[in-house]
PDB file of C-alpha atoms in Angstrom:
ATOM      1  CA  MET O 228      28.683 -29.077  96.133  1.00 51.00           C
ATOM      2  CA  ALA O 229      27.536 -29.563  99.676  1.00 52.00           C
ATOM      3  CA  LEU O 230      31.151 -29.467 100.895  1.00 53.00           C
ATOM      4  CA  ARG O 231      31.836 -26.158  99.150  1.00 56.00           C
ATOM      5  CA  TYR O 232      28.738 -24.694 100.736  1.00 52.00           C
ATOM      6  CA  LEU O 233      29.897 -25.842 104.167  1.00 49.00           C
ATOM      7  CA  VAL O 234      33.337 -24.204 103.733  1.00 48.00           C
ATOM      8  CA  SER O 235      31.776 -20.957 102.614  1.00 55.00           C
ATOM      9  CA  LEU O 236      29.473 -21.012 105.594  1.00 52.00           C
ATOM     10  CA  SER O 237      32.436 -21.536 107.961  1.00 52.00           C
ATOM     11  CA  LEU O 238      34.324 -18.589 106.504  1.00 51.00           C
ATOM     12  CA  ALA O 239      31.275 -16.415 106.921  1.00 50.00           C
ATOM     13  CA  VAL O 240      31.019 -17.392 110.539  1.00 46.00           C
ATOM     14  CA  VAL O 241      34.710 -16.498 111.106  1.00 46.00           C
ATOM     15  CA  VAL O 242      34.276 -13.076 109.529  1.00 45.00           C
ATOM     16  CA  VAL O 243      31.227 -12.362 111.654  1.00 45.00           C
ATOM     17  CA  ALA O 244      33.077 -13.538 114.770  1.00 48.00           C
ATOM     18  CA  ASP O 245      35.916 -11.158 114.089  1.00 52.00           C
ATOM     19  CA  GLN O 246      33.521  -8.209 114.138  1.00 50.00           C
ATOM     20  CA  THR O 247      31.971  -9.170 117.450  1.00 47.00           C
ATOM     21  CA  SER O 248      33.354  -8.863 120.906  1.00 45.00           C
ATOM     22  CA  HIS O 249      32.678 -12.510 121.889  1.00 46.00           C
ATOM     23  CA  VAL O 250      31.922 -15.563 119.635  1.00 42.00           C
ATOM     24  CA  SER O 251      31.774 -19.266 120.535  1.00 44.00           C
ATOM     25  CA  ILE O 252      32.551 -21.705 117.698  1.00 43.00           C
ATOM     26  CA  SER O 253      31.905 -25.414 117.930  1.00 43.00           C
ATOM     27  CA  LEU O 254      32.803 -27.667 115.025  1.00 43.00           C
ATOM     28  CA  GLY O 255      32.640 -31.437 114.990  1.00 46.00           C
ATOM     29  CA  GLY O 256      31.913 -31.838 118.657  1.00 46.00           C
ATOM     30  CA  VAL O 257      34.925 -29.865 119.695  1.00 46.00           C
ATOM     31  CA  PRO O 258      34.169 -27.779 122.718  1.00 48.00           C
ATOM     32  CA  ALA O 259      33.405 -24.279 121.904  1.00 46.00           C
ATOM     33  CA  VAL O 260      36.368 -21.943 122.075  1.00 45.00           C
ATOM     34  CA  SER O 261      35.705 -18.525 123.378  1.00 47.00           C
ATOM     35  CA  HIS O 262      37.413 -15.747 121.450  1.00 46.00           C
ATOM     36  CA  ARG O 263      37.466 -12.097 122.631  1.00 50.00           C
ATOM     37  CA  SER O 264      38.690  -9.635 120.088  1.00 46.00           C
ATOM     38  CA  SER O 265      38.306  -6.059 119.154  1.00 46.00           C
ATOM     39  CA  SER O 266      38.786  -4.031 116.048  1.00 47.00           C
ATOM     40  CA  HIS O 267      41.126  -1.729 118.001  1.00 47.00           C
ATOM     41  CA  HIS O 268      44.290  -2.656 119.924  1.00 48.00           C
ATOM     42  CA  ALA O 269      43.915  -2.170 123.623  1.00 46.00           C
ATOM     43  CA  ARG O 270      45.941   0.693 124.938  1.00 52.00           C
ATOM     44  CA  THR O 271      47.832   0.511 128.182  1.00 49.00           C
ATOM     45  CA  SER O 272      46.258   2.707 130.796  1.00 50.00           C
ATOM     46  CA  TYR O 273      48.657   5.026 132.595  1.00 49.00           C
ATOM     47  CA  HIS O 274      47.637   6.541 135.850  1.00 52.00           C
ATOM     48  CA  HIS O 275      49.635   9.737 136.406  1.00 53.00           C
ATOM     49  CA  GLN O 276      49.856  10.779 139.983  1.00 57.00           C
ATOM     50  CA  PRO O 277      49.496  14.511 140.433  1.00 56.00           C
ATOM     51  CA  PRO O 278      52.769  16.117 141.536  1.00 56.00           C
ATOM     52  CA  ALA O 279      53.165  16.811 145.198  1.00 59.00           C
ATOM     53  CA  TYR O 280      52.094  20.353 145.992  1.00 57.00           C
ATOM     54  CA  HIS O 281      54.733  22.502 147.533  1.00 57.00           C
ATOM     55  CA  PRO O 282      53.314  25.840 148.584  1.00 56.00           C
ATOM     56  CA  GLN O 283      55.403  28.721 147.306  1.00 55.00           C
ATOM     57  CA  PRO O 284      56.039  31.783 149.449  1.00 51.00           C
ATOM     58  CA  SER O 285      53.895  34.729 148.533  1.00 53.00           C
ATOM     59  CA  TYR O 286      56.940  37.000 148.703  1.00 48.00           C
ATOM     60  CA  HIS O 287      60.575  36.810 147.749  1.00 49.00           C
ATOM     61  CA  PRO O 288      62.875  37.217 150.753  1.00 49.00           C
ATOM     62  CA  ALA O 289      65.169  40.221 150.452  1.00 46.00           C
ATOM     63  CA  PRO O 290      68.869  39.403 150.132  1.00 46.00           C
ATOM     64  CA  ALA O 291      70.934  39.671 153.263  1.00 47.00           C
ATOM     65  CA  TYR O 292      72.278  43.188 153.738  1.00 40.00           C
ATOM     66  CA  HIS O 293      76.009  43.455 153.989  1.00 42.00           C
ATOM     67  CA  THR O 294      77.125  46.632 155.668  1.00 42.00           C
ATOM     68  CA  GLN O 295      79.771  48.628 153.879  1.00 43.00           C
ATOM     69  CA  PRO O 296      83.130  49.078 155.588  1.00 42.00           C
ATOM     70  CA  THR O 297      83.427  52.166 157.703  1.00 42.00           C
ATOM     71  CA  TYR O 298      86.411  54.340 158.294  1.00 41.00           C
ATOM     72  CA  ASP O 299      88.269  51.665 160.179  1.00 44.00           C
ATOM     73  CA  HIS O 300      92.026  51.223 160.121  1.00 44.00           C
ATOM     74  CA  GLU O 301      92.237  47.864 161.834  1.00 48.00           C
ATOM     75  CA  HIS O 302      93.524  46.415 158.561  1.00 58.00           C
ATOM     76  CA  GLU O 303      96.584  48.630 158.711  1.00 62.00           C
ATOM     77  CA  PRO O 304      99.591  47.275 160.585  1.00 70.00           C
ATOM     78  CA  THR O 305      99.945  48.573 164.119  1.00 83.00           C
ATOM     79  CA  VAL O 306     103.384  49.960 163.314  1.00 89.00           C
ATOM     80  CA  PRO O 307     104.259  50.493 159.636  1.00 93.00           C
ATOM     81  CA  GLU O 308     107.529  49.189 158.301  1.00 94.00           C
ATOM     82  CA  CYS O 309     108.915  52.699 157.860  1.00 94.00           C
ATOM     83  CA  ALA O 310     108.624  53.343 161.617  1.00 92.00           C
ATOM     84  CA  ALA O 311     110.003  50.028 162.830  1.00 89.00           C
ATOM     85  CA  ASN O 312     113.483  51.368 163.548  1.00 86.00           C
ATOM     86  CA  THR O 313     112.720  54.847 164.866  1.00 88.00           C
ATOM     87  CA  THR O 314     111.112  56.432 167.909  1.00 90.00           C
ATOM     88  CA  LYS O 315     109.612  59.300 165.890  1.00 94.00           C
ATOM     89  CA  SER O 316     105.881  59.433 165.275  1.00 95.00           C
ATOM     90  CA  TRP O 317     106.232  60.167 161.553  1.00 96.00           C
ATOM     91  CA  CYS O 318     107.883  58.753 158.433  1.00 96.00           C
ATOM     92  CA  LEU O 319     109.527  60.895 155.775  1.00 96.00           C
ATOM     93  CA  ASN O 320     110.314  57.874 153.590  1.00 95.00           C
ATOM     94  CA  ASP O 321     108.012  54.952 152.939  1.00 95.00           C
ATOM     95  CA  ASP O 322     108.704  52.130 150.500  1.00 94.00           C
ATOM     96  CA  HIS O 323     105.066  51.045 150.685  1.00 94.00           C
ATOM     97  CA  TYR O 324     103.484  54.454 150.199  1.00 96.00           C
ATOM     98  CA  PRO O 325     100.350  53.976 147.989  1.00 96.00           C
ATOM     99  CA  THR O 326     101.066  56.750 145.494  1.00 96.00           C
ATOM    100  CA  TYR O 327      99.092  55.232 142.618  1.00 95.00           C
ATOM    101  CA  GLU O 328      96.042  54.435 144.771  1.00 95.00           C
ATOM    102  CA  ILE O 329      95.944  57.937 146.257  1.00 97.00           C
ATOM    103  CA  LYS O 330      96.286  59.554 142.842  1.00 96.00           C
ATOM    104  CA  HIS O 331      93.482  57.438 141.387  1.00 95.00           C
ATOM    105  CA  ALA O 332      91.136  58.227 144.296  1.00 95.00           C
ATOM    106  CA  ALA O 333      92.066  61.922 144.183  1.00 95.00           C
ATOM    107  CA  GLU O 334      91.150  62.148 140.498  1.00 94.00           C
ATOM    108  CA  TYR O 335      87.823  60.423 141.099  1.00 94.00           C
ATOM    109  CA  HIS O 336      86.874  62.606 144.113  1.00 94.00           C
ATOM    110  CA  TYR O 337      88.701  65.706 142.920  1.00 94.00           C
ATOM    111  CA  LYS O 338      86.090  68.377 143.671  1.00 92.00           C
ATOM    112  CA  LYS O 339      85.204  67.066 147.101  1.00 93.00           C
ATOM    113  CA  LEU O 340      88.853  66.491 147.902  1.00 94.00           C
ATOM    114  CA  LEU O 341      89.763  70.095 147.144  1.00 92.00           C
ATOM    115  CA  SER O 342      87.352  71.350 149.797  1.00 90.00           C
ATOM    116  CA  LEU O 343      89.243  69.348 152.405  1.00 91.00           C
ATOM    117  CA  TYR O 344      92.651  70.177 151.027  1.00 93.00           C
ATOM    118  CA  ALA O 345      91.897  73.911 151.199  1.00 89.00           C
ATOM    119  CA  ASP O 346      91.597  73.608 154.984  1.00 83.00           C
ATOM    120  CA  VAL O 347      95.174  72.430 155.354  1.00 86.00           C
ATOM    121  CA  ALA O 348      96.950  73.873 152.300  1.00 75.00           C
ATOM    122  CA  GLU O 349      96.762  77.481 153.492  1.00 63.00           C
ATOM    123  CA  LEU O 350      98.510  76.861 156.774  1.00 58.00           C
ATOM    124  CA  ASN O 351     101.280  79.474 157.042  1.00 49.00           C
ATOM    125  CA  THR O 352     104.396  77.696 158.223  1.00 52.00           C
ATOM    126  CA  GLU O 353     106.735  80.594 157.525  1.00 46.00           C
ATOM    127  CA  LEU O 354     105.561  82.593 160.516  1.00 42.00           C
ATOM    128  CA  SER O 355     106.297  79.686 162.806  1.00 41.00           C
ATOM    129  CA  VAL O 356     110.053  80.161 162.337  1.00 39.00           C
ATOM    130  CA  ASP O 357     110.030  83.616 163.931  1.00 40.00           C
ATOM    131  CA  ARG O 358     112.067  83.024 167.037  1.00 38.00           C
ATOM    132  CA  PRO O 359     110.803  84.642 170.238  1.00 40.00           C
ATOM    133  CA  ASN O 360     113.582  86.205 172.284  1.00 41.00           C
ATOM    134  CA  THR O 361     111.918  86.814 175.636  1.00 40.00           C
ATOM    135  CA  LEU O 362     112.520  84.715 178.712  1.00 39.00           C
ATOM    136  CA  ASP O 363     108.784  84.669 179.459  1.00 44.00           C
ATOM    137  CA  GLU O 364     108.251  82.303 176.579  1.00 45.00           C
ATOM    138  CA  GLU O 365     110.944  79.983 177.903  1.00 45.00           C
ATOM    139  CA  THR O 366     112.255  79.285 174.443  1.00 50.00           C
ATOM    140  CA  TYR O 367     115.724  78.762 172.939  1.00 66.00           C
ATOM    141  CA  LEU O 368     117.447  78.275 176.234  1.00 79.00           C
ATOM    142  CA  CYS O 369     117.964  74.628 175.287  1.00 91.00           C
ATOM    143  CA  PRO O 370     119.584  73.119 172.184  1.00 91.00           C
ATOM    144  CA  SER O 371     117.063  72.027 169.576  1.00 93.00           C
ATOM    145  CA  GLU O 372     116.785  71.020 165.958  1.00 93.00           C
ATOM    146  CA  THR O 373     114.266  72.622 163.604  1.00 93.00           C
ATOM    147  CA  ALA O 374     113.102  71.272 160.245  1.00 94.00           C
ATOM    148  CA  TYR O 375     110.373  71.493 157.641  1.00 95.00           C
ATOM    149  CA  ILE O 376     108.919  68.090 156.896  1.00 95.00           C
ATOM    150  CA  ARG O 377     106.426  66.539 154.485  1.00 95.00           C
ATOM    151  CA  PRO O 378     105.530  63.301 156.252  1.00 96.00           C
ATOM    152  CA  LEU O 379     104.118  60.307 154.408  1.00 97.00           C
ATOM    153  CA  ARG O 380     102.820  58.528 157.501  1.00 97.00           C
ATOM    154  CA  VAL O 381     102.078  60.006 160.915  1.00 97.00           C
ATOM    155  CA  GLN O 382     100.751  58.676 164.188  1.00 96.00           C
ATOM    156  CA  ASN O 383      97.569  60.527 165.144  1.00 96.00           C
ATOM    157  CA  THR O 384      96.407  61.650 168.603  1.00 95.00           C
ATOM    158  CA  GLU O 385      94.739  58.252 169.122  1.00 95.00           C
ATOM    159  CA  GLY O 386      98.031  56.461 168.561  1.00 94.00           C
ATOM    160  CA  LYS O 387      97.067  55.072 165.138  1.00 94.00           C
ATOM    161  CA  TRP O 388      99.195  55.441 162.026  1.00 96.00           C
ATOM    162  CA  ARG O 389      97.705  57.183 159.019  1.00 96.00           C
ATOM    163  CA  VAL O 390      98.760  57.674 155.392  1.00 97.00           C
ATOM    164  CA  VAL O 391      99.212  61.420 154.730  1.00 97.00           C
ATOM    165  CA  VAL O 392      98.439  62.833 151.286  1.00 97.00           C
ATOM    166  CA  ASN O 393     101.742  64.309 150.152  1.00 96.00           C
ATOM    167  CA  ASN O 394     103.491  64.903 146.835  1.00 95.00           C
ATOM    168  CA  ILE O 395     100.480  63.717 144.824  1.00 96.00           C
ATOM    169  CA  ASP O 396     100.051  65.062 141.275  1.00 95.00           C
ATOM    170  CA  VAL O 397      96.406  65.348 140.259  1.00 93.00           C
ATOM    171  CA  HIS O 398      94.789  67.530 137.588  1.00 89.00           C
ATOM    172  CA  TYR O 399      97.962  69.566 136.999  1.00 89.00           C
ATOM    173  CA  GLN O 400      98.237  70.295 140.716  1.00 91.00           C
ATOM    174  CA  THR O 401     100.571  68.858 143.330  1.00 93.00           C
ATOM    175  CA  LEU O 402      99.019  68.178 146.711  1.00 95.00           C
ATOM    176  CA  THR O 403     101.566  68.741 149.462  1.00 94.00           C
ATOM    177  CA  GLN O 404     101.415  69.248 153.220  1.00 95.00           C
ATOM    178  CA  THR O 405     104.369  70.846 154.976  1.00 94.00           C
ATOM    179  CA  THR O 406     104.817  71.519 158.653  1.00 93.00           C
ATOM    180  CA  ARG O 407     107.551  72.834 160.883  1.00 94.00           C
ATOM    181  CA  ILE O 408     108.854  70.798 163.805  1.00 95.00           C
ATOM    182  CA  GLU O 409     111.383  71.566 166.530  1.00 95.00           C
ATOM    183  CA  GLU O 410     112.847  68.802 168.667  1.00 95.00           C
ATOM    184  CA  CYS O 411     114.740  69.128 171.930  1.00 94.00           C
ATOM    185  CA  LEU O 412     118.180  67.591 171.820  1.00 94.00           C
ATOM    186  CA  THR O 413     118.550  67.415 175.619  1.00 91.00           C
ATOM    187  CA  SER O 414     114.979  66.989 176.816  1.00 90.00           C
ATOM    188  CA  GLY O 415     114.805  66.501 180.591  1.00 90.00           C
ATOM    189  CA  ASP O 416     118.287  67.888 181.233  1.00 93.00           C
ATOM    190  CA  ALA O 417     119.074  71.171 182.951  1.00 91.00           C
ATOM    191  CA  CYS O 418     119.014  74.180 180.666  1.00 91.00           C
ATOM    192  CA  PRO O 419     122.652  74.826 179.726  1.00 89.00           C
ATOM    193  CA  LEU O 420     122.245  78.612 179.450  1.00 82.00           C
ATOM    194  CA  VAL O 421     120.589  79.068 182.848  1.00 84.00           C
ATOM    195  CA  PRO O 422     122.739  79.652 185.960  1.00 85.00           C
ATOM    196  CA  ASP O 423     122.976  76.734 188.338  1.00 83.00           C
ATOM    197  CA  CYS O 424     121.291  78.735 191.068  1.00 84.00           C
ATOM    198  CA  TYR O 425     117.996  78.206 189.237  1.00 83.00           C
ATOM    199  CA  GLU O 426     116.257  74.903 189.009  1.00 87.00           C
ATOM    200  CA  SER O 427     115.692  74.317 185.298  1.00 90.00           C
ATOM    201  CA  LYS O 428     114.809  71.592 182.829  1.00 92.00           C
ATOM    202  CA  CYS O 429     114.599  71.380 179.053  1.00 94.00           C
ATOM    203  CA  LEU O 430     111.044  70.585 178.052  1.00 93.00           C
ATOM    204  CA  GLN O 431     109.688  69.408 174.718  1.00 95.00           C
ATOM    205  CA  LYS O 432     106.521  71.244 173.734  1.00 94.00           C
ATOM    206  CA  SER O 433     104.091  70.033 171.104  1.00 94.00           C
ATOM    207  CA  ILE O 434     101.441  71.412 168.811  1.00 93.00           C
ATOM    208  CA  TYR O 435      98.340  69.806 167.338  1.00 94.00           C
ATOM    209  CA  HIS O 436      98.469  69.787 163.580  1.00 94.00           C
ATOM    210  CA  ARG O 437      95.864  68.732 161.013  1.00 94.00           C
ATOM    211  CA  PHE O 438      96.683  66.565 158.010  1.00 96.00           C
ATOM    212  CA  LEU O 439      94.647  65.330 155.081  1.00 96.00           C
ATOM    213  CA  VAL O 440      94.886  61.533 155.199  1.00 97.00           C
ATOM    214  CA  TYR O 441      93.999  58.651 152.890  1.00 97.00           C
ATOM    215  CA  ASP O 442      92.219  55.445 153.879  1.00 92.00           C
ATOM    216  CA  SER O 443      92.217  52.675 151.276  1.00 88.00           C
ATOM    217  CA  TYR O 444      89.513  50.716 153.141  1.00 88.00           C
ATOM    218  CA  ASP O 445      86.856  53.411 152.843  1.00 87.00           C
ATOM    219  CA  GLN O 446      85.016  52.648 149.592  1.00 84.00           C
ATOM    220  CA  TYR O 447      82.878  55.781 149.616  1.00 91.00           C
ATOM    221  CA  PHE O 448      85.261  58.671 150.250  1.00 94.00           C
ATOM    222  CA  PRO O 449      88.758  57.607 151.295  1.00 95.00           C
ATOM    223  CA  PHE O 450      89.908  61.028 152.533  1.00 96.00           C
ATOM    224  CA  ALA O 451      89.561  62.785 155.875  1.00 95.00           C
ATOM    225  CA  ILE O 452      91.263  65.345 158.094  1.00 95.00           C
ATOM    226  CA  GLU O 453      92.680  64.106 161.379  1.00 96.00           C
ATOM    227  CA  THR O 454      94.671  65.638 164.211  1.00 95.00           C
ATOM    228  CA  PHE O 455      98.300  64.842 164.997  1.00 96.00           C
ATOM    229  CA  LYS O 456     100.603  65.837 167.813  1.00 96.00           C
ATOM    230  CA  LEU O 457     104.029  67.012 166.635  1.00 96.00           C
ATOM    231  CA  PRO O 458     107.018  68.630 168.402  1.00 96.00           C
ATOM    232  CA  ALA O 459     106.759  72.405 168.126  1.00 94.00           C
ATOM    233  CA  SER O 460     109.443  73.928 170.352  1.00 92.00           C
ATOM    234  CA  CYS O 461     112.032  73.218 173.028  1.00 93.00           C
ATOM    235  CA  ALA O 462     111.390  75.211 176.185  1.00 90.00           C
ATOM    236  CA  CYS O 463     113.312  75.735 179.377  1.00 90.00           C
ATOM    237  CA  LEU O 464     111.206  75.224 182.479  1.00 88.00           C
ATOM    238  CA  LEU O 465     112.466  77.410 185.323  1.00 85.00           C
ATOM    239  CA  GLY O 466     111.925  76.504 188.924  1.00 79.00           C
ATOM    240  CA  SER O 467     112.626  78.255 192.202  1.00 71.00           C
ATOM    241  CA  TYR O 468     115.837  80.080 193.031  1.00 68.00           C
ATOM    242  CA  ILE O 469     118.222  77.862 194.977  1.00 67.00           C
ATOM    243  CA  ILE O 470     120.753  79.259 197.452  1.00 65.00           C
ATOM    244  CA  ASP O 471     123.757  76.962 197.599  1.00 63.00           C
ATOM    245  CA  HIS O 472     126.160  77.655 200.508  1.00 53.00           C
TER     246      HIS O 472
END
């Protein structure tokens, strides 16, 4: 009976020890064993470092501004392929003429384009074929060749080649630009119809003509009017009377 009481007492001590934070038990002269327990499992402590502070700008920088291309023809070849084998400053045929691009741009800018086209479309070229017959105008004393042309590319007064708007169908209208030219066949030679007693020379005269041109590198309005120098007449320049003994 005494032994059963002792076992019960030991179990009671163990239960009480489990509910305390620190209990020393000594049985039969055995050194007391220190037990540290808790009714809850210890949790690992995590120390989170605060993130490094990076100050943010109080404003958002504006994106870099890229300027739009201006009316610049540096992208065009210095001499187009159509003019590679001729000394003339215009091309009547051009295998690389941008017909589709011009038509598309003309349809998009139709109203504004018409205001420019009206400045060149009404040029009366028929009157320019009236041949003067007075010597004061120094004309038709030298052989020449006259023609009506619709150029596709022309070299302007600054020496740069431009694409001329010609034979373009847009909104049931055909945009054309025609001009008359006259070229001396013997420029620099003596006038064949002038007596030898006069000093004379065949001289090529020119006229400044305006054409509506197209520039594929202008993204805003790829049309403009520029000035071109074209042969207009073949004159005979008379000098002093020469007495030949």
